[in-house]
Coordinates of C-alpha atoms in Angstrom, one line a residue:
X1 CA 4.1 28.8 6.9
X2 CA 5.4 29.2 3.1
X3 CA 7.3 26.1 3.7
X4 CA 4.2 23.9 5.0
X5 CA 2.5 24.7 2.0
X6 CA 5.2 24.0 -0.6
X7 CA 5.4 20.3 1.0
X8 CA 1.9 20.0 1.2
X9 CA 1.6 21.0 -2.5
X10 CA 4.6 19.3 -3.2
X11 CA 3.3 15.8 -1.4
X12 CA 0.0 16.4 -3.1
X13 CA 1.4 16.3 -6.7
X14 CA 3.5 13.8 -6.1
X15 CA 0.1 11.5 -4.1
X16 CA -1.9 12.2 -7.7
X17 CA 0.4 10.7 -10.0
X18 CA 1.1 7.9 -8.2
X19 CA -0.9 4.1 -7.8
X20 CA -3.1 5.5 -4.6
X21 CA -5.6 8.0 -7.3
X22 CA -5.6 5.5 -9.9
X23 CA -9.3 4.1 -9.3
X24 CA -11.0 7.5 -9.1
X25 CA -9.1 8.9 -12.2
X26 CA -11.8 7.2 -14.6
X27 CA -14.9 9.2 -12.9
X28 CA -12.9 12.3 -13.0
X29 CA -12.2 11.8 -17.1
X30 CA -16.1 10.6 -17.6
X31 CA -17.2 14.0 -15.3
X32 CA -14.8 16.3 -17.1
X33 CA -16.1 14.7 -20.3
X34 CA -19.6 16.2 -20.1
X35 CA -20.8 19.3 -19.4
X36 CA -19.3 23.0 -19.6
X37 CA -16.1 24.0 -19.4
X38 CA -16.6 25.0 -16.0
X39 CA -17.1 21.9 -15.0
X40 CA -13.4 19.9 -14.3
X41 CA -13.5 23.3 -12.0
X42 CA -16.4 22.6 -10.1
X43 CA -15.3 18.7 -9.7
X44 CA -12.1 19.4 -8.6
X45 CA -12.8 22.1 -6.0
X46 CA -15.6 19.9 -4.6
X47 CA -13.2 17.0 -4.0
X48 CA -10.7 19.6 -2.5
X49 CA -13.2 20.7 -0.3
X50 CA -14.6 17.6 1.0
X51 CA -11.5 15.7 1.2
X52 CA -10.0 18.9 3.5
X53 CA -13.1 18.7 5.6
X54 CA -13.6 14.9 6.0
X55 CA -9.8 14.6 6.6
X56 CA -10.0 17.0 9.6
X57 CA -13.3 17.1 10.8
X58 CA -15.5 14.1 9.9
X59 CA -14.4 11.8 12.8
X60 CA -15.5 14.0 14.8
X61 CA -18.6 15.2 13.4
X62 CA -19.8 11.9 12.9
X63 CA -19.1 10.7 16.9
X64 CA -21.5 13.8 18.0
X65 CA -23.9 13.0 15.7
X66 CA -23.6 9.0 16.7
X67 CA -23.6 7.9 13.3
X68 CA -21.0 5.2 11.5
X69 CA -17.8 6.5 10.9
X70 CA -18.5 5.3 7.4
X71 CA -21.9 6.7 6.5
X72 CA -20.5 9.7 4.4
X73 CA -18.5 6.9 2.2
X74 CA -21.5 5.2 1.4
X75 CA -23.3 8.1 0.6
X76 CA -20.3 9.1 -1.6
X77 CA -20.7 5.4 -3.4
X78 CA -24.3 5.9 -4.1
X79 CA -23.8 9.2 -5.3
X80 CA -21.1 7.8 -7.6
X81 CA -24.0 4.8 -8.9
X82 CA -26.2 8.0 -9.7
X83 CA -23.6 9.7 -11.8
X84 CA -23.4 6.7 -13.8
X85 CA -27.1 6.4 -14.4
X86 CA -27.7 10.1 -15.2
X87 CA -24.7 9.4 -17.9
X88 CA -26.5 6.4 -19.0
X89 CA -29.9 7.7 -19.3
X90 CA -30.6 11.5 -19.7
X91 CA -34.0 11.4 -18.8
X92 CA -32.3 10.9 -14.7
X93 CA -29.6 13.4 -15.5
X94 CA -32.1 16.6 -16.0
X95 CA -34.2 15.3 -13.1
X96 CA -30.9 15.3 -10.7
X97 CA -30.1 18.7 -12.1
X98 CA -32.9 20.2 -11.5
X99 CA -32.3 21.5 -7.8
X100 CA -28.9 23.2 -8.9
X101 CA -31.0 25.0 -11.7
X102 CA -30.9 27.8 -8.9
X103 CA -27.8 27.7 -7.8
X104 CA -25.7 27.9 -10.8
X105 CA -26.2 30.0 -14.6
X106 CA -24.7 26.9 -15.9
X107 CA -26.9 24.7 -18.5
X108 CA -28.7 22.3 -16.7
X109 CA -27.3 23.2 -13.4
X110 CA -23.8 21.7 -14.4
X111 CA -21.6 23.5 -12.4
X112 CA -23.8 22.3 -9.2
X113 CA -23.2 19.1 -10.6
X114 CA -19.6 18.9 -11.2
X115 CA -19.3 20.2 -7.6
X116 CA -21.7 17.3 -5.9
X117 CA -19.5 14.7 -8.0
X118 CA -16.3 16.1 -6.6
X119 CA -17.4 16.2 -3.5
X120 CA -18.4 12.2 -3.5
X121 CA -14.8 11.4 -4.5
X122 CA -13.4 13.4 -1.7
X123 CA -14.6 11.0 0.6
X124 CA -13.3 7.8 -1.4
X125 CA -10.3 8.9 -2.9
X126 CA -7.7 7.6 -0.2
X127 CA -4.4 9.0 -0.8
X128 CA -1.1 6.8 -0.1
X129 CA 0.2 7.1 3.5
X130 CA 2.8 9.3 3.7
X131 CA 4.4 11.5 6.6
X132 CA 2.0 14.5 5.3
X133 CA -0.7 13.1 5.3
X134 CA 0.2 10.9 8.8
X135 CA 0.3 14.0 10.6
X136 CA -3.1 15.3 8.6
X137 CA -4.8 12.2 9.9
X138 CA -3.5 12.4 13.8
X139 CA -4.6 16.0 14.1
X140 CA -7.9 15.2 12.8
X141 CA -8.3 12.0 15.0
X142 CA -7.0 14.4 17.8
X143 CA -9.2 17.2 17.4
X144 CA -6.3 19.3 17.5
X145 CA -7.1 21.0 14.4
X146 CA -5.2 24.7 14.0
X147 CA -4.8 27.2 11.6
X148 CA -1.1 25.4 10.6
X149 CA -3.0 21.5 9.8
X150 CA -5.7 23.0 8.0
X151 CA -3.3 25.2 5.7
X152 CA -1.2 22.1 4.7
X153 CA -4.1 19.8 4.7
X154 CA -5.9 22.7 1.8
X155 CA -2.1 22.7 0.1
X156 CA -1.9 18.8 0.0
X157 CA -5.7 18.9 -1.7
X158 CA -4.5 21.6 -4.1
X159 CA -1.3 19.9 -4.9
X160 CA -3.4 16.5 -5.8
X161 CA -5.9 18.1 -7.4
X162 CA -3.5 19.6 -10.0
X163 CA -2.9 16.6 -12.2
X164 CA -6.5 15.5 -11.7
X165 CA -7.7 18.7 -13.2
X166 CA -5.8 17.9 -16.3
X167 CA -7.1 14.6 -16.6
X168 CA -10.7 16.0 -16.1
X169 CA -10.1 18.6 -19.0
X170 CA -8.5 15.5 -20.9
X171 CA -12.1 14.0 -20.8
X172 CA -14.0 17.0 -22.3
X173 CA -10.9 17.6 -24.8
X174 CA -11.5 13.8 -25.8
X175 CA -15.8 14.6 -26.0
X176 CA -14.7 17.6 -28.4
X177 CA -13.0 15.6 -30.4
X178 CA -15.5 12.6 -30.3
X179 CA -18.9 14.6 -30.0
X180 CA -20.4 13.0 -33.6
X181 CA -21.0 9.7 -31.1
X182 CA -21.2 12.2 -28.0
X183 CA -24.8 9.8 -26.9
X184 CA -22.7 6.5 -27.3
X185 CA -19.4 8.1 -25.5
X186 CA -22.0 9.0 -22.5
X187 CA -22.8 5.5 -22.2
X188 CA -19.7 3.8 -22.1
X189 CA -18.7 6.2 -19.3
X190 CA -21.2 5.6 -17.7
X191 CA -20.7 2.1 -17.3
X192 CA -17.3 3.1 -16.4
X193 CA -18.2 5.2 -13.8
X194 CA -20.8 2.2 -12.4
X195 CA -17.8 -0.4 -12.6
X196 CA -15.1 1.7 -11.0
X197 CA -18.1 2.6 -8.1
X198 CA -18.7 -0.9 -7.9
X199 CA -14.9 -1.8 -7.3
X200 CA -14.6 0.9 -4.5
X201 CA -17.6 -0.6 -3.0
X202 CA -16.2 -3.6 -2.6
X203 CA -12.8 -2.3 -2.2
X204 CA -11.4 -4.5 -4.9
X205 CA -9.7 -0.4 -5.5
X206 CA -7.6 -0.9 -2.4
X207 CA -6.1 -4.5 -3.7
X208 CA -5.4 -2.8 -6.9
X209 CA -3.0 -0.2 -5.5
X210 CA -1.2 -2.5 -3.7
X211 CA -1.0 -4.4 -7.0
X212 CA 0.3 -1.8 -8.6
X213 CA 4.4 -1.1 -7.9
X214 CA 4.7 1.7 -5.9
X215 CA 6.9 4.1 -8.4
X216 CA 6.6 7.1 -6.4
X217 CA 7.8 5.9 -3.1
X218 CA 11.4 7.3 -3.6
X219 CA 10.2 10.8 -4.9
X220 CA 8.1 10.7 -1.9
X221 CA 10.3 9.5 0.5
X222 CA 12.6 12.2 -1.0
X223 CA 10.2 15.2 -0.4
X224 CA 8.1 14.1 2.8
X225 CA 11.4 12.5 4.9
X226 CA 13.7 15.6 4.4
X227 CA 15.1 17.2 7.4
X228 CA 13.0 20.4 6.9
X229 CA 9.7 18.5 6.1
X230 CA 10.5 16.5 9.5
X231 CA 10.9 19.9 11.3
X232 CA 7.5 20.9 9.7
X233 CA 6.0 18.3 10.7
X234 CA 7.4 17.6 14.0
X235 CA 6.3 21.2 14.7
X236 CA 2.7 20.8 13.9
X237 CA 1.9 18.1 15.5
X238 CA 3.1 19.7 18.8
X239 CA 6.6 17.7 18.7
X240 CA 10.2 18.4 19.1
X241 CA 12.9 16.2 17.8
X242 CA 12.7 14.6 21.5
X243 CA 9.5 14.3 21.9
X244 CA 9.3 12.0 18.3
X245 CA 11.3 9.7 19.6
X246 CA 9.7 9.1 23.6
X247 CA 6.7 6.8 24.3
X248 CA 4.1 9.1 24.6
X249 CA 0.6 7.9 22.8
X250 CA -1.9 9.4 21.1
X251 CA -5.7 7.7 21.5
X252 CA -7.1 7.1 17.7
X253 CA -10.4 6.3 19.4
X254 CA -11.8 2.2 19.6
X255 CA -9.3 -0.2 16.7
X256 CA -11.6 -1.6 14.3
X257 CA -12.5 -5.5 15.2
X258 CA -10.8 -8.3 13.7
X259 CA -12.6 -9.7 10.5
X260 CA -12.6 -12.7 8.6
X261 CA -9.3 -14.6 10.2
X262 CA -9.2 -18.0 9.6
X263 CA -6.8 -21.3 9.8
X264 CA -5.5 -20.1 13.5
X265 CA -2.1 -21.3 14.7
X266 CA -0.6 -21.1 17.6
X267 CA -4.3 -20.2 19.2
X268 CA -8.1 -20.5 18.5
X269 CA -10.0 -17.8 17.0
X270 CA -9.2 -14.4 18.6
X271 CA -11.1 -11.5 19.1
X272 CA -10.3 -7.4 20.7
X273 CA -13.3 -7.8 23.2
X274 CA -11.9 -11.2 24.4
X275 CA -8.5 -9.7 24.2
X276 CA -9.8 -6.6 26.6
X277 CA -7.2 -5.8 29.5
X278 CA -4.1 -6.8 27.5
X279 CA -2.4 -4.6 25.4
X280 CA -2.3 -6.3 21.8
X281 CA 0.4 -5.9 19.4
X282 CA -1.0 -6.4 15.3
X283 CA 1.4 -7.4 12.7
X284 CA 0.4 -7.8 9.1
X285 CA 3.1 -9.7 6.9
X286 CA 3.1 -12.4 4.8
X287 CA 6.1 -15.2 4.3
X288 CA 7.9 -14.6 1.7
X289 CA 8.0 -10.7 2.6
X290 CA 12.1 -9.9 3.2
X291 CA 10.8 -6.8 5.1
X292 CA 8.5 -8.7 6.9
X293 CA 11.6 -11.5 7.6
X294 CA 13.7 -8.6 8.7
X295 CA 11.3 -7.5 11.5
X296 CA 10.0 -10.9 12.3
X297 CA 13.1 -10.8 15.1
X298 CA 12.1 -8.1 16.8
X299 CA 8.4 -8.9 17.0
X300 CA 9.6 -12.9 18.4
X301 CA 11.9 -10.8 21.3
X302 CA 8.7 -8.5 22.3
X303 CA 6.9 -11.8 22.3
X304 CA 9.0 -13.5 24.8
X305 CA 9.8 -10.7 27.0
X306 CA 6.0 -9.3 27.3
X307 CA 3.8 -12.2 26.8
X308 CA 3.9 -12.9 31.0
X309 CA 3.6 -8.9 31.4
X310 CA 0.2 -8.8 29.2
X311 CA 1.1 -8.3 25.8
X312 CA -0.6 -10.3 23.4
X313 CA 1.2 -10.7 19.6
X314 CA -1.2 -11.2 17.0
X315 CA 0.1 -12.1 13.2
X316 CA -2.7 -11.4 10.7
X317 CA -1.3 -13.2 7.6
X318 CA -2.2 -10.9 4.4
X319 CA -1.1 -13.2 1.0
X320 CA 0.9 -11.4 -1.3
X321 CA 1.1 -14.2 -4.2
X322 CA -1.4 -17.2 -4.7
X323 CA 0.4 -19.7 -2.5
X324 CA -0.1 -17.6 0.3
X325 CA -3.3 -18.3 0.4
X326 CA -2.3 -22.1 1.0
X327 CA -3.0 -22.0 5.1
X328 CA -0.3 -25.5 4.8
X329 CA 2.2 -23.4 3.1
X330 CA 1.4 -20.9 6.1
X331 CA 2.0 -23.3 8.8
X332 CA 5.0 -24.6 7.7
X333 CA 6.9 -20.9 7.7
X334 CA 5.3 -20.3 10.8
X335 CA 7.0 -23.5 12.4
X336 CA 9.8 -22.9 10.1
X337 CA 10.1 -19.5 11.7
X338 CA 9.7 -20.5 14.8
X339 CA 6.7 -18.2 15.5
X340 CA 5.0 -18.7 19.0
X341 CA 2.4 -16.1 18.8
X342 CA -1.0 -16.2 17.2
X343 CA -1.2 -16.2 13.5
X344 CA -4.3 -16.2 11.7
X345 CA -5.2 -16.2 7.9
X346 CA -6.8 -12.8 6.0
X347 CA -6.8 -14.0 2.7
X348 CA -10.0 -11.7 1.9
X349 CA -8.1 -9.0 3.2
X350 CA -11.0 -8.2 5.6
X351 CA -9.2 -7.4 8.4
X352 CA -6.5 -5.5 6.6
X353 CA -9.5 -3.6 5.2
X354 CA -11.0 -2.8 8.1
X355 CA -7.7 -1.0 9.6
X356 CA -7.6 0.5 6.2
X357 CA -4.0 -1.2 5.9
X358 CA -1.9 -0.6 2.7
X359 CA 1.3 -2.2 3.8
X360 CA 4.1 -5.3 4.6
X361 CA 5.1 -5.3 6.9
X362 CA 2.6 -2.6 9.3
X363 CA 2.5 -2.9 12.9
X364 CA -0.9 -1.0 15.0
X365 CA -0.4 -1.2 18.9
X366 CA -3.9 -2.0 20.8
X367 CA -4.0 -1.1 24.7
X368 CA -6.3 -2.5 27.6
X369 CA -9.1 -0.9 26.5
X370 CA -9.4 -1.8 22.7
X371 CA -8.2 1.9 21.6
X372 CA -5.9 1.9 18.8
X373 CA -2.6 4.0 20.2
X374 CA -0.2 3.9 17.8
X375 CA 1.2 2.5 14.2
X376 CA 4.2 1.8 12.4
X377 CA 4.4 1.3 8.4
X378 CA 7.2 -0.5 7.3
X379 CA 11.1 -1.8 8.8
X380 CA 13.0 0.3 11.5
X381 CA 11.9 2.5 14.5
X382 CA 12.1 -0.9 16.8
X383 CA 13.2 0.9 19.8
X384 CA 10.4 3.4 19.7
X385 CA 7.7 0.5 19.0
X386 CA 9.2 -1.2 22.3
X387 CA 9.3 2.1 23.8
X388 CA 5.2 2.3 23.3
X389 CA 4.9 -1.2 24.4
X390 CA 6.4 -0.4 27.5
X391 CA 4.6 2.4 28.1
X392 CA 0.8 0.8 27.3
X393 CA 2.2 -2.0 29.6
X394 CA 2.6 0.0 32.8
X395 CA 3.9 -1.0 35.8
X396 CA 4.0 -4.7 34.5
X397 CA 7.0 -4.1 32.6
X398 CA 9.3 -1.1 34.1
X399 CA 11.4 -3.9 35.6
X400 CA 12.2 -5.7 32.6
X401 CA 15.0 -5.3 30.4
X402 CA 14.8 -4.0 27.3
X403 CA 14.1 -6.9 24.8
X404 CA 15.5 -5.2 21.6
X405 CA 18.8 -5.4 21.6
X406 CA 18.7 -6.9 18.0
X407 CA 20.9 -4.8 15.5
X408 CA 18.3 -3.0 13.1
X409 CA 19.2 -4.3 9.8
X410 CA 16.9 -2.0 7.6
X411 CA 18.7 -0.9 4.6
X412 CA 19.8 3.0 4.2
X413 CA 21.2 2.9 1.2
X414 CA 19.8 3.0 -2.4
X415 CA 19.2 -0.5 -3.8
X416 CA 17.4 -1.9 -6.6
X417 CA 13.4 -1.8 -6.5
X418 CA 11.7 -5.0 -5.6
X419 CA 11.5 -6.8 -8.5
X420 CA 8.4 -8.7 -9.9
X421 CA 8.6 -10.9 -12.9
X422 CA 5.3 -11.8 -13.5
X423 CA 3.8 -9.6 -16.3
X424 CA 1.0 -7.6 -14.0
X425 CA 3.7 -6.1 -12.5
X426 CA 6.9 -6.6 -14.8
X427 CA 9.1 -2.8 -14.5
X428 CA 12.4 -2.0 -15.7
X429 CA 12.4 -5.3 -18.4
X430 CA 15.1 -4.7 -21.2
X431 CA 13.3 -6.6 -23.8
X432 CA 10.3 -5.3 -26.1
X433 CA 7.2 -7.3 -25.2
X434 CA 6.6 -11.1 -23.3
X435 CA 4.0 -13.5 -24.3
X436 CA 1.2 -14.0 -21.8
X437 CA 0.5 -17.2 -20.6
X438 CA 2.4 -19.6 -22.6
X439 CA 5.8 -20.9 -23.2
X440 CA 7.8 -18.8 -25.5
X441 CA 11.5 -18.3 -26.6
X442 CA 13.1 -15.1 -25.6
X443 CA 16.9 -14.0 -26.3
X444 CA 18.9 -11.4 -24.0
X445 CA 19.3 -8.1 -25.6
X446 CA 22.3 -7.1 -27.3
X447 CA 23.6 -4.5 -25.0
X448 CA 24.3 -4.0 -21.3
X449 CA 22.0 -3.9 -18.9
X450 CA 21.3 -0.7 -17.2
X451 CA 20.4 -0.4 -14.0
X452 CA 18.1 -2.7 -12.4
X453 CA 17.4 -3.5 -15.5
X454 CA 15.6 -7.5 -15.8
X455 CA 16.1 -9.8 -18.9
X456 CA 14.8 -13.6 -19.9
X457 CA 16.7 -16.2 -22.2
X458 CA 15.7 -19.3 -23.3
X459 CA 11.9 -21.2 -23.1
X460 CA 9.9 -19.4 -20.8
X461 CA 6.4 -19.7 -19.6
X462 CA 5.2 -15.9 -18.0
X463 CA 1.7 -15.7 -16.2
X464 CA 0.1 -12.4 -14.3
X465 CA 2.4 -13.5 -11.2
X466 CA 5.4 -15.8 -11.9
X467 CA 7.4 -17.1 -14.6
X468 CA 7.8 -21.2 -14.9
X469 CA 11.5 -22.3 -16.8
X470 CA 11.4 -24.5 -19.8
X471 CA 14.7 -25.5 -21.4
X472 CA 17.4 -23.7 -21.1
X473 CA 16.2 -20.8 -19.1
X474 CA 17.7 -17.5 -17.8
X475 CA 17.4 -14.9 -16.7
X476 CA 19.6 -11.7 -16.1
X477 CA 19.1 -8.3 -13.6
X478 CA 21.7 -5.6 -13.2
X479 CA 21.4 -5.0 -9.1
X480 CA 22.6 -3.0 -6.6
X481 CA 22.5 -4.4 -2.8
X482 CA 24.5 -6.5 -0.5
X483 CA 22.1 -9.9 -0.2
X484 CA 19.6 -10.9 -3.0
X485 CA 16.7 -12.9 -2.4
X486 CA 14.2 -14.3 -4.6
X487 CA 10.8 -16.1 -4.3
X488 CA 10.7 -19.1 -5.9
X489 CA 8.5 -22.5 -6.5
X490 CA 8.9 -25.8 -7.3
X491 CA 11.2 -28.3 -7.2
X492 CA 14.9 -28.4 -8.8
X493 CA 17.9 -26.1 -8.9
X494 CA 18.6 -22.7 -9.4
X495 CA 22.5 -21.7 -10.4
X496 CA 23.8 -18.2 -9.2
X497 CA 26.2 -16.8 -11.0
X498 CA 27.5 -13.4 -10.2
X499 CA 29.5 -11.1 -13.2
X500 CA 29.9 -14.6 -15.4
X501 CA 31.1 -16.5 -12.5
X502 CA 29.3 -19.2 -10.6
X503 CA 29.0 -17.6 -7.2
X504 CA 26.7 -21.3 -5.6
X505 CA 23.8 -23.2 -6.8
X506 CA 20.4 -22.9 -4.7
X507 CA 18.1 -26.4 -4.4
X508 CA 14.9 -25.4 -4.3
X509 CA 11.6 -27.2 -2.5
X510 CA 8.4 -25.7 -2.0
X511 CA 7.6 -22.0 -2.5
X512 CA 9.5 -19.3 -0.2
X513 CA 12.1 -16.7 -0.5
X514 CA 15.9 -17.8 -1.2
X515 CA 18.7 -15.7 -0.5
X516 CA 20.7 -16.1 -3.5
X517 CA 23.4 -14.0 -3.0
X518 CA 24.7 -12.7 0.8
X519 CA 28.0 -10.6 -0.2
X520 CA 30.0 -8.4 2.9
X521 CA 29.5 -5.4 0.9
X522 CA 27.4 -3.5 -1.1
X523 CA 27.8 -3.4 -4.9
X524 CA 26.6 -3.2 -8.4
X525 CA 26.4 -6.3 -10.4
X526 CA 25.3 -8.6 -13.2
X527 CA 23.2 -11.5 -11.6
X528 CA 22.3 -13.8 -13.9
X529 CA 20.4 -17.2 -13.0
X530 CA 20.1 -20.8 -14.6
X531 CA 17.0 -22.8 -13.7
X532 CA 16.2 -26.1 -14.1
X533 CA 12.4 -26.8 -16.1
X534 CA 9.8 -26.3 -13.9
X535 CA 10.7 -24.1 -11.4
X536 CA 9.2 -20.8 -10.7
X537 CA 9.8 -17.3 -10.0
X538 CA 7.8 -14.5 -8.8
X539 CA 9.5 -11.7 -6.9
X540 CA 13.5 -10.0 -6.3
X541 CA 14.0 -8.2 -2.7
X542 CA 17.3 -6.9 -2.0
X543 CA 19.0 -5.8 1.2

């Protein structure tokens, strides 16, 4: 038990400091910020305790009751609103203090307060997916709640609520220091808080994570895919090491319908009640997605070997970068592709919303009677997708062959990050600042690069997403992987040259990803590329 709560703690911390708490952080500061100094306390233990409770029990509570699964949410949201009016206007704040007048010794009912604020955010704050809190979520759905899951699900609260406590205290530290314009601090937070409400309302928070590089994923990885957190795991959700790996399904209760898809190829519009009595395989990805070209494959061989047996495939496009949204640009990789199966267009992300998605490539398996059955985030684990296929199939399928006999080319060993080298999300860059949004000169440092380390030379024009070459431009990136690819626009040439020497030259048409470098092992070098004016780059994968 000592060790379940060390990696809930553990995957806790490690869930607060990353891109998945950013959008509740300001209400925590503005909370903190006012008040006692009991109150981060009370805010923090209220979103332990909700978040804990939701997590496990809320499903559930909420399908006896017969209410929407999201009713609690939007009570949460319209909590949030209020919290931003009492901090705008006073006047509110005393009269929504005035039940916890009883319950708390606290001025003005504060600590009652602080706890009916925390408790709002535990039902919005949505934590990235991890193993930890994967198994958290299948319990709950399950109703197989025990002593062990609600222990780890407490530690994993605890652990996230750590940093978040600081950050509250960091908001009535920055009041101290501030309190001669304490009545015009309010107000800004306040608005704050009413923006950042707003944006979870419309779940403009969600797009921002996914915006936002995902520089915890190795320390995650690290703590939540270890052999003993595996075993921990494994063990609480009823699993051996055997088990893991067969076709048995769990029932997540009826899969969320299909929502604003348009531009269908390949098929007209699609929906789960026509679709009832097949079993229905969802696959969100995007073009220009190596991880999402990697499984692409496998997903074409379950196509072909199911679709007579009752499978139905359906792509749900999520753009990554603005010419995704193009549903021509979409048409042409899926002929390019040679995709066969539905496709269809979320460029509002409403579908992806409504599975609560956070990934490319993700993969949700759908059986006969519209119950979602099973997930996969991510590359690999092809013959235990297949494996649930099979088994959702029945009969139909026990006297096919196995259709995966593709080699699983995920990477295992460390490579360099995706790369982005638009500003918004520009990492590792060896030089001091860029200028946003028009052409400027730039000049390599004068030293090595380190590690995955990214440089410019020459004119350059850098916008929020891509980069456009002027004259003379280059760029440089110290990598490690065995095949480089880039995303690129335009129309002209690219040369590749790999530790000074000219390794090929790529032409580019048209906006897609480019392998520029496929080598027969892997290695560490010093890429460096030579455009001609006018073409564009947005985003490194390596493999």
């Amino acid at each position: 038990m000592l060790v379940l709560i060390g990696i809930g703690l553990a995957a806790g911390f490690i869930t607060a400091i990353s891109p998945c708490v950013l959008p509740v952080l300001p209400i925590i500061f503005a909370g903190g910020a006012t008040g006692s100094r009991r109150k981060p306390f009370a805010i923090i233990a209220g979103l332990v305790l909700s978040f804990s409770a939701f997590t496990l029990f809320g499903v559930w509570l909420l399908k006896r009751l017969g209410l929407p699964e999201d009713l609690l949410r939007d009570i949460a949201i319209v909590l949030l609103f209020l919290v931003a009016t009492t901090l705008l206007f006073p006047k509110v704040e005393e009269i929504v203090q005035r039940p916890f007048l009883r319950l708390s010794r606290a001025p003005a009912g504060d600590l009652g307060g602080g706890l009916l604020l925390g408790a709002s955010l535990g039902l919005v704050f949505v934590p990235c997916a991890g193993p930890v809190l994967a198994a958290i979520t299948v319990v709950g759905a399950t109703q197989d709640v025990g002593a062990r899951s609600v222990v780890l699900t407490f530690a994993y609260a605890i652990g996230a609520a750590v940093p978040m406590l600081l950050v509250a205290y960091g908001g009535r530290a920055g009041m101290n220091a501030l309190r001669p314009h304490a009545h015009r601090i309010r107000q800004v937070l306040g608005v704050v808080v009413g923006l950042t409400a707003l944006a979870i309302a419309l779940n403009v928070d969600r797009h921002f994570q996914t915006a936002v590089p995902g520089y915890t994923e190795a320390l995650q990885d690290k703590v939540e895919q270890s052999d003993r957190a595996q075993s921990e795991l494994r063990t609480l959700r009823g699993n051996t090491r055997e088990q893991a790996a067969s076709s048995s399904l769990r029932d997540f209760g009826e899969a969320p319908e299909v929502a604003g898809l348009t531009n269908w190829i390949n098929a007209g519009p699609l929906t789960f009640r026509k679709l009832r009595g097949k079993v229905v395989l969802v696959d969100f990805w995007t073009y220009s997605c190596i991880n999402c070209l990697r499984t692409l494959p496998h997903v074409k061989a379950w196509d072909r070997t199911y679709r007579d047996r009752g499978l139905v495939v359906l792509g749900v496009h999520a753009p990554e970068f603005a010419f995704e949204h193009v549903p021509t640009n979409v048409r042409g990789a899926v002929r390019r592709l040679g995709i066969r199966y539905p496709v269809a267009l979320d460029n509002d992300f409403a579908t992806w919303n409504a599975f609560q998605n956070q990934y490319w490539p993700a993969k949700y398996l759908i059986d006969r009677r519209g119950h979602l059955r099973y997930f996969h985030f991510g590359e690999g684990e092809y013959d235990t997708t297949e494996a649930r296929i099979r088994t959702l199939l029945g009969e139909s399928a026990e006297m096919l062959p196995v259709a995966n006999r593709i080699s699983d080319r995920t990477p295992r060993a460390p490579l360099t990050p995706e790369t982005y080298l638009g500003y918004e999300r520009l990492a590792r860059f060896a030089q001091d600042t860029v200028t946003e949004d028009r052409f400027a000169e730039y000049r390599f440092p004068n030293r090595e690069l380190r590690d995955s380390e990214l440089a410019y030379d020459g004119r350059w024009l850098v916008t929020g997403e891509e980069i456009v070459a002027g004259l003379d431009s280059r760029l440089r990136l110290r990598f490690t992987a065995r095949k480089v690819h880039l995303v690129l626009g335009g129309n002209g040439t690219v040369r590749v040259l790999l530790d000074g020497k000219v390794a090929r030259v790529v032409r580019v048409r048209g906006s897609r990803l480019y392998t520029l470098l496929s080598l027969p092992e892997l290695r560490n070098g010093l890429l460096e590329l030579r455009f001609d004016p006018g073409v564009r780059g947005y985003a490194f994968t390596f493999g």
